[in-house]
mmCIF file of C-alpha atoms and ligand atoms in Angstrom:
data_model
loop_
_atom_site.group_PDB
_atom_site.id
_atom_site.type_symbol
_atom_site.label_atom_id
_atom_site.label_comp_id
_atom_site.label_asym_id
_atom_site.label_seq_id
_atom_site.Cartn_x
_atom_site.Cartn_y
_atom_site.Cartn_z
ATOM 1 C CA UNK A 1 -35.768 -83.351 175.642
ATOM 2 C CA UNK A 2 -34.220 -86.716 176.720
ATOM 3 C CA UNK A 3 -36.224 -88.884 179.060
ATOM 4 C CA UNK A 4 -34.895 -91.495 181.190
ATOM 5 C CA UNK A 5 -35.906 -94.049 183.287
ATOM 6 C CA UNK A 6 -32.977 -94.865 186.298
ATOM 7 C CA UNK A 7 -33.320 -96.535 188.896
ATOM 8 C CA UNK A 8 -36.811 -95.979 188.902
ATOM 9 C CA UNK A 9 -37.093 -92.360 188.526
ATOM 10 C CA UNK A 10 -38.054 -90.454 185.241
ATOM 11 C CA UNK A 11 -35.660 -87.730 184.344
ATOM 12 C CA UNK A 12 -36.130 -85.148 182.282
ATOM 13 C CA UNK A 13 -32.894 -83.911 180.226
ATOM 14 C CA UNK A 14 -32.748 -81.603 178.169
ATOM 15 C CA UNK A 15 -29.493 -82.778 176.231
ATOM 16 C CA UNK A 16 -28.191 -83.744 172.912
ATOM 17 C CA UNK A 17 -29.645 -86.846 171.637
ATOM 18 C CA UNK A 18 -26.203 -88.571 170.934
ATOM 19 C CA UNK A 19 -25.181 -88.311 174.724
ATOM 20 C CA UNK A 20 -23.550 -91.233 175.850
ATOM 21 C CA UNK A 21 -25.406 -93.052 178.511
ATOM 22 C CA UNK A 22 -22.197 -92.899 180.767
ATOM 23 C CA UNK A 23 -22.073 -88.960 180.307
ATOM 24 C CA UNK A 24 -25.851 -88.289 181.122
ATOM 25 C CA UNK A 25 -25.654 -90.703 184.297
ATOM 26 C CA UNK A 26 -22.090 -89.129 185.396
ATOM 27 C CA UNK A 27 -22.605 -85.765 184.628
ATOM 28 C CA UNK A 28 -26.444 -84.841 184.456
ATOM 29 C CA UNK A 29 -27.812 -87.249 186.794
ATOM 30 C CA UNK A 30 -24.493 -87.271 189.453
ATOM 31 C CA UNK A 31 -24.661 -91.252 189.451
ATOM 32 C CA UNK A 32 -20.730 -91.727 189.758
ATOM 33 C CA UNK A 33 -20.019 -95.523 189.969
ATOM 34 C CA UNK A 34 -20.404 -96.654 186.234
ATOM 35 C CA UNK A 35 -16.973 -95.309 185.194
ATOM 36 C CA UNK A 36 -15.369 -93.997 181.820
ATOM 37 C CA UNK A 37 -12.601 -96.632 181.018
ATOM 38 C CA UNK A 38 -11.982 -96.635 177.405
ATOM 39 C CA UNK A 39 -14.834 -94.998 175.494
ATOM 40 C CA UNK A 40 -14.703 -97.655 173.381
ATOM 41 C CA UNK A 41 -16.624 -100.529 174.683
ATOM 42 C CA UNK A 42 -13.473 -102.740 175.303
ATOM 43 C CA UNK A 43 -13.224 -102.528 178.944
ATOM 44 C CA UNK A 44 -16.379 -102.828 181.094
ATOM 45 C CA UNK A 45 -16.051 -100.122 183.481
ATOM 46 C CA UNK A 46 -19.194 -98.470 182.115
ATOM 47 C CA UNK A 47 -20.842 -101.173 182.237
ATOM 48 C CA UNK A 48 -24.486 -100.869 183.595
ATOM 49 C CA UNK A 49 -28.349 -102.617 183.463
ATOM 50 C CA UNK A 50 -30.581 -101.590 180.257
ATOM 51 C CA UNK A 51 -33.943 -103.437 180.554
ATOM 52 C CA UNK A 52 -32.070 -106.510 182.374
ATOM 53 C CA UNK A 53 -28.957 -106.418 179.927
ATOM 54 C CA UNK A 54 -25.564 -105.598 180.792
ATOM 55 C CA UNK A 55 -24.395 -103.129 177.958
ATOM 56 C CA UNK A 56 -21.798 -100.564 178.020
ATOM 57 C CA UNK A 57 -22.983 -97.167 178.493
ATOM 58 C CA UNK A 58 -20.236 -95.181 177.166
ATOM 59 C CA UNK A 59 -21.871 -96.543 173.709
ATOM 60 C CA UNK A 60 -25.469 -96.417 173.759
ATOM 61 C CA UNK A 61 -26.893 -92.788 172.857
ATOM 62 C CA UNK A 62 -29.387 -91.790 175.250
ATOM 63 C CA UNK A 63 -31.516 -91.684 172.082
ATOM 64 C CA UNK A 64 -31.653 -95.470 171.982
ATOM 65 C CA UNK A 65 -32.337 -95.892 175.382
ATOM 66 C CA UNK A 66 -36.165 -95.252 174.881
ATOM 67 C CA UNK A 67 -38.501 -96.349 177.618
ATOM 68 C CA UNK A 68 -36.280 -98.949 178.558
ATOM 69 C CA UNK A 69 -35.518 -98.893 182.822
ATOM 70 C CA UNK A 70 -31.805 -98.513 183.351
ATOM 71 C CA UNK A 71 -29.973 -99.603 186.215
ATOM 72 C CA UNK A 72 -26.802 -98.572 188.092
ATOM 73 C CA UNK A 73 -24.871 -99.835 190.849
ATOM 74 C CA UNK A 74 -26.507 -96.967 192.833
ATOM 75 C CA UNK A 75 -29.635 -99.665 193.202
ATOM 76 C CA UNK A 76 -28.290 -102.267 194.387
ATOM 77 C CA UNK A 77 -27.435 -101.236 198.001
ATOM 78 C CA UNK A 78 -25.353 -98.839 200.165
ATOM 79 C CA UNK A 79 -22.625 -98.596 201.913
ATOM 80 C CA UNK A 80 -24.881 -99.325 204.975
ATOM 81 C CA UNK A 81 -26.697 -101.498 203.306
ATOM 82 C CA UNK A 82 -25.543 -103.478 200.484
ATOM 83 C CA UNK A 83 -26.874 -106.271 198.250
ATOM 84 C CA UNK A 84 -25.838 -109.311 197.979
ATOM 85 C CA UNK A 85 -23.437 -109.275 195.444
ATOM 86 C CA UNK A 86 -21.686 -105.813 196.783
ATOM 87 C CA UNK A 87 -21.364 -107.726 200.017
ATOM 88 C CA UNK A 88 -19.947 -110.733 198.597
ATOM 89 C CA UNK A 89 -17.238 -108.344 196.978
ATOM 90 C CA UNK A 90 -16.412 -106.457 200.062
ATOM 91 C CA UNK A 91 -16.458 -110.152 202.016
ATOM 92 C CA UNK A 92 -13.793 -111.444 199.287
ATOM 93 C CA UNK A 93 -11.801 -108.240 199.327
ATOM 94 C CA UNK A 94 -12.497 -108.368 195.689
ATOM 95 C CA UNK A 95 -10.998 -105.085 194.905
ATOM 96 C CA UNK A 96 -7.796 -103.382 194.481
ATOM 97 C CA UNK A 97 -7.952 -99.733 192.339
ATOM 98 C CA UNK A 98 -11.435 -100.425 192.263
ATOM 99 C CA UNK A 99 -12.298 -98.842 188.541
ATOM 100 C CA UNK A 100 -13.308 -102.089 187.599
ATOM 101 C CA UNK A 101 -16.042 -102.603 190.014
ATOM 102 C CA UNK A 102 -18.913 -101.261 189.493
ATOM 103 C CA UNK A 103 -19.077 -102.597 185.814
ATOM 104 C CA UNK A 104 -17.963 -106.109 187.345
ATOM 105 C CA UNK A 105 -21.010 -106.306 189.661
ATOM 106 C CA UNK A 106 -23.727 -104.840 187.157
ATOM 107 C CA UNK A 107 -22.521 -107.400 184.714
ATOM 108 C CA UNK A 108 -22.866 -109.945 186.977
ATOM 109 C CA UNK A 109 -25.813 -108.866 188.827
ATOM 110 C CA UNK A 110 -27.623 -109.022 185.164
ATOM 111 C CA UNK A 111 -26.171 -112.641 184.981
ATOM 112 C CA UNK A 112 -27.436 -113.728 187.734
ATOM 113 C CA UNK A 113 -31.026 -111.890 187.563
ATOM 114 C CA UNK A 114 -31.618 -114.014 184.523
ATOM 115 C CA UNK A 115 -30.219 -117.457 185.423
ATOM 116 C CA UNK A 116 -28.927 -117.120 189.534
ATOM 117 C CA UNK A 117 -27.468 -120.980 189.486
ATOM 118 C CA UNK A 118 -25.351 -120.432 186.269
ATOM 119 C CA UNK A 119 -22.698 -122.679 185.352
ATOM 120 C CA UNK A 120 -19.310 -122.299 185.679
ATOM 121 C CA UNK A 121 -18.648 -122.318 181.981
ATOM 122 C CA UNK A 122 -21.989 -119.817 181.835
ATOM 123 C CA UNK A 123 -20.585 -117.540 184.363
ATOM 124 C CA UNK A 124 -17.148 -116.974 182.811
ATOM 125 C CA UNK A 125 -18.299 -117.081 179.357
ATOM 126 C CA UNK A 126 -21.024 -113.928 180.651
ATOM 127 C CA UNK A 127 -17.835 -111.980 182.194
ATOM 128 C CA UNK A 128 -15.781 -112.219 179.758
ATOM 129 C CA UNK A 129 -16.133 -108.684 177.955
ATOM 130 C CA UNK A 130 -15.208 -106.723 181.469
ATOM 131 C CA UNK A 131 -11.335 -106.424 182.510
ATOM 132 C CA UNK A 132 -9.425 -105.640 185.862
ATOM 133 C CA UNK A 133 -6.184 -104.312 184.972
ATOM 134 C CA UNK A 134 -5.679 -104.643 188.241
ATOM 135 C CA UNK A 135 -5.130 -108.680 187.948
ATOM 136 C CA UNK A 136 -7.627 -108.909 190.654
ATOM 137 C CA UNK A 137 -10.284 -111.479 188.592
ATOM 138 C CA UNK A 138 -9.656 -114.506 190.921
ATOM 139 C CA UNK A 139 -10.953 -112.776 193.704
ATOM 140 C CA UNK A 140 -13.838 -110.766 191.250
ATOM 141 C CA UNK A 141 -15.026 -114.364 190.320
ATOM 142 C CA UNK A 142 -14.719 -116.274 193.669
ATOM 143 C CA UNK A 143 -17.357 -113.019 194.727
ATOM 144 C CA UNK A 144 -19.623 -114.141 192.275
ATOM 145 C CA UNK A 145 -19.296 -118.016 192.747
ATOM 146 C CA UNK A 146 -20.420 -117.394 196.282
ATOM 147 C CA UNK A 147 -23.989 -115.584 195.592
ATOM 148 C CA UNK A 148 -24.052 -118.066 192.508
ATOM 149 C CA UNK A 149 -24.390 -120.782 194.726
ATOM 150 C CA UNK A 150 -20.890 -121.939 192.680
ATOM 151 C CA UNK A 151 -18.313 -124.260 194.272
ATOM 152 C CA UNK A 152 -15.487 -122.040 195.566
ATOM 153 C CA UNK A 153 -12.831 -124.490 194.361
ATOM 154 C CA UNK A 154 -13.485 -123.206 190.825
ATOM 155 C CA UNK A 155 -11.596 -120.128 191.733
ATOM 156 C CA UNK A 156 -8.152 -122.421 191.319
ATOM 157 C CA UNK A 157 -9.222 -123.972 188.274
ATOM 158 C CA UNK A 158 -7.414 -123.271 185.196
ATOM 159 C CA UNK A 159 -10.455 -122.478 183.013
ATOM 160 C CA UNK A 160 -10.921 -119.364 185.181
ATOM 161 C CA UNK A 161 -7.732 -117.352 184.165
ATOM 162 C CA UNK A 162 -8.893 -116.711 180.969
ATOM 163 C CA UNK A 163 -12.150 -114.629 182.107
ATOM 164 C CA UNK A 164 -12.018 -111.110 183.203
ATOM 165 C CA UNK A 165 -8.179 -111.392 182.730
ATOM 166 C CA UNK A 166 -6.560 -108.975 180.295
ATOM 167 C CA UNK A 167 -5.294 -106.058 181.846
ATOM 168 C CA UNK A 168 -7.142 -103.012 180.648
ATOM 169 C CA UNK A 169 -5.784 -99.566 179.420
ATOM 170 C CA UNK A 170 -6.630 -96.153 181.506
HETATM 171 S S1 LIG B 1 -15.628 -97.206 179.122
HETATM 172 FE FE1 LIG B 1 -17.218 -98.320 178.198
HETATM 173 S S2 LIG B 1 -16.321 -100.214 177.628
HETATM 174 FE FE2 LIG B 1 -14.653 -99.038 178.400
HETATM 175 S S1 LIG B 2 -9.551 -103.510 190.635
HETATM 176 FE FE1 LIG B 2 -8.369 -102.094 189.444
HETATM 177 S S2 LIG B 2 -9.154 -102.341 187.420
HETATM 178 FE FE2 LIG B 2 -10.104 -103.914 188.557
#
């Protein structure tokens, strides 16, 4: 038996060991917004919160996620309701296929848990490892500047093309 900490509730699984994180929270526990994008930890799309890290869940066993809380975008607002960040996305229109998302914002939201006035140079550097093959990373980062407390006019700069900006594979 697996147990699992998300978003504050204990689950009891009774799954294999070597589970992916990604499969037991899409397909055990019906929490659908950390997507499968690769399977190989090159994209992001799986990206969710382990004990206030962003890692990607299609690699992590659910055997080494221990006691450690995990996180999903599921707890960070609704569609009623959302938090900061998932406002700041919908306010930008920072979205186009939308596979990216949810991995975007958890990485982010992990950023900006642990530092919330990062750098520019931090806050590119820290998205880095997640892609939109969708080309839509000016608007992705301009969302995060804002709840960053970041000067918008970084979203023209040249540094910021090279963050978030290779297009992925389905
Ligand atoms: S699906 Fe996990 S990194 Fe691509
Ligand atoms: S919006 Fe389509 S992959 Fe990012």
């Amino acid at each position: 038996m697996i147990n699992l900490t998300v978003n504050g509730v204990q689950h009891a699984l009774d799954i294999d060991p070597a589970t992916p994180l990604l499969y037991a929270l899409r397909n055990d526990l019906q929490l659908h917004g950390a997507k499968f994008g690769c399977g190989l930890g090159q994209c992001g799309a799986c990206t969710v919160i382990v004990d206030g890290e962003a890692v990607f869940s299609c690699l992590m066993p659910v055997s080494a996620v221990g006691k450690r809380p995990v996180r999903t975008i599921e707890s960070l607002g609704t569609a009623e309701h959302p938090g900061p960040l998932q406002k700041s996305f919908i306010d930008h229109q920072a979205v186009q296929c939308g596979y990216c998302i949810a991995g975007m914002i958890m990485r982010a939201q992990a950023l900006l848990e642990r530092n919330p006035r990062p750098t520019e140079r931090e806050l590119l550097a820290h998205m880095e490892p997640n892609l939109c093959r969708c080309g839509t990373h000016t608007r992705i980062l301009a969302a995060i500047r804002k709840v960053a407390h970041l000067p918008a006019a970084g979203a023209t700069s040249a540094s910021s093309q090279g963050a978030v900006s290779h297009g992925g594979t389905q």
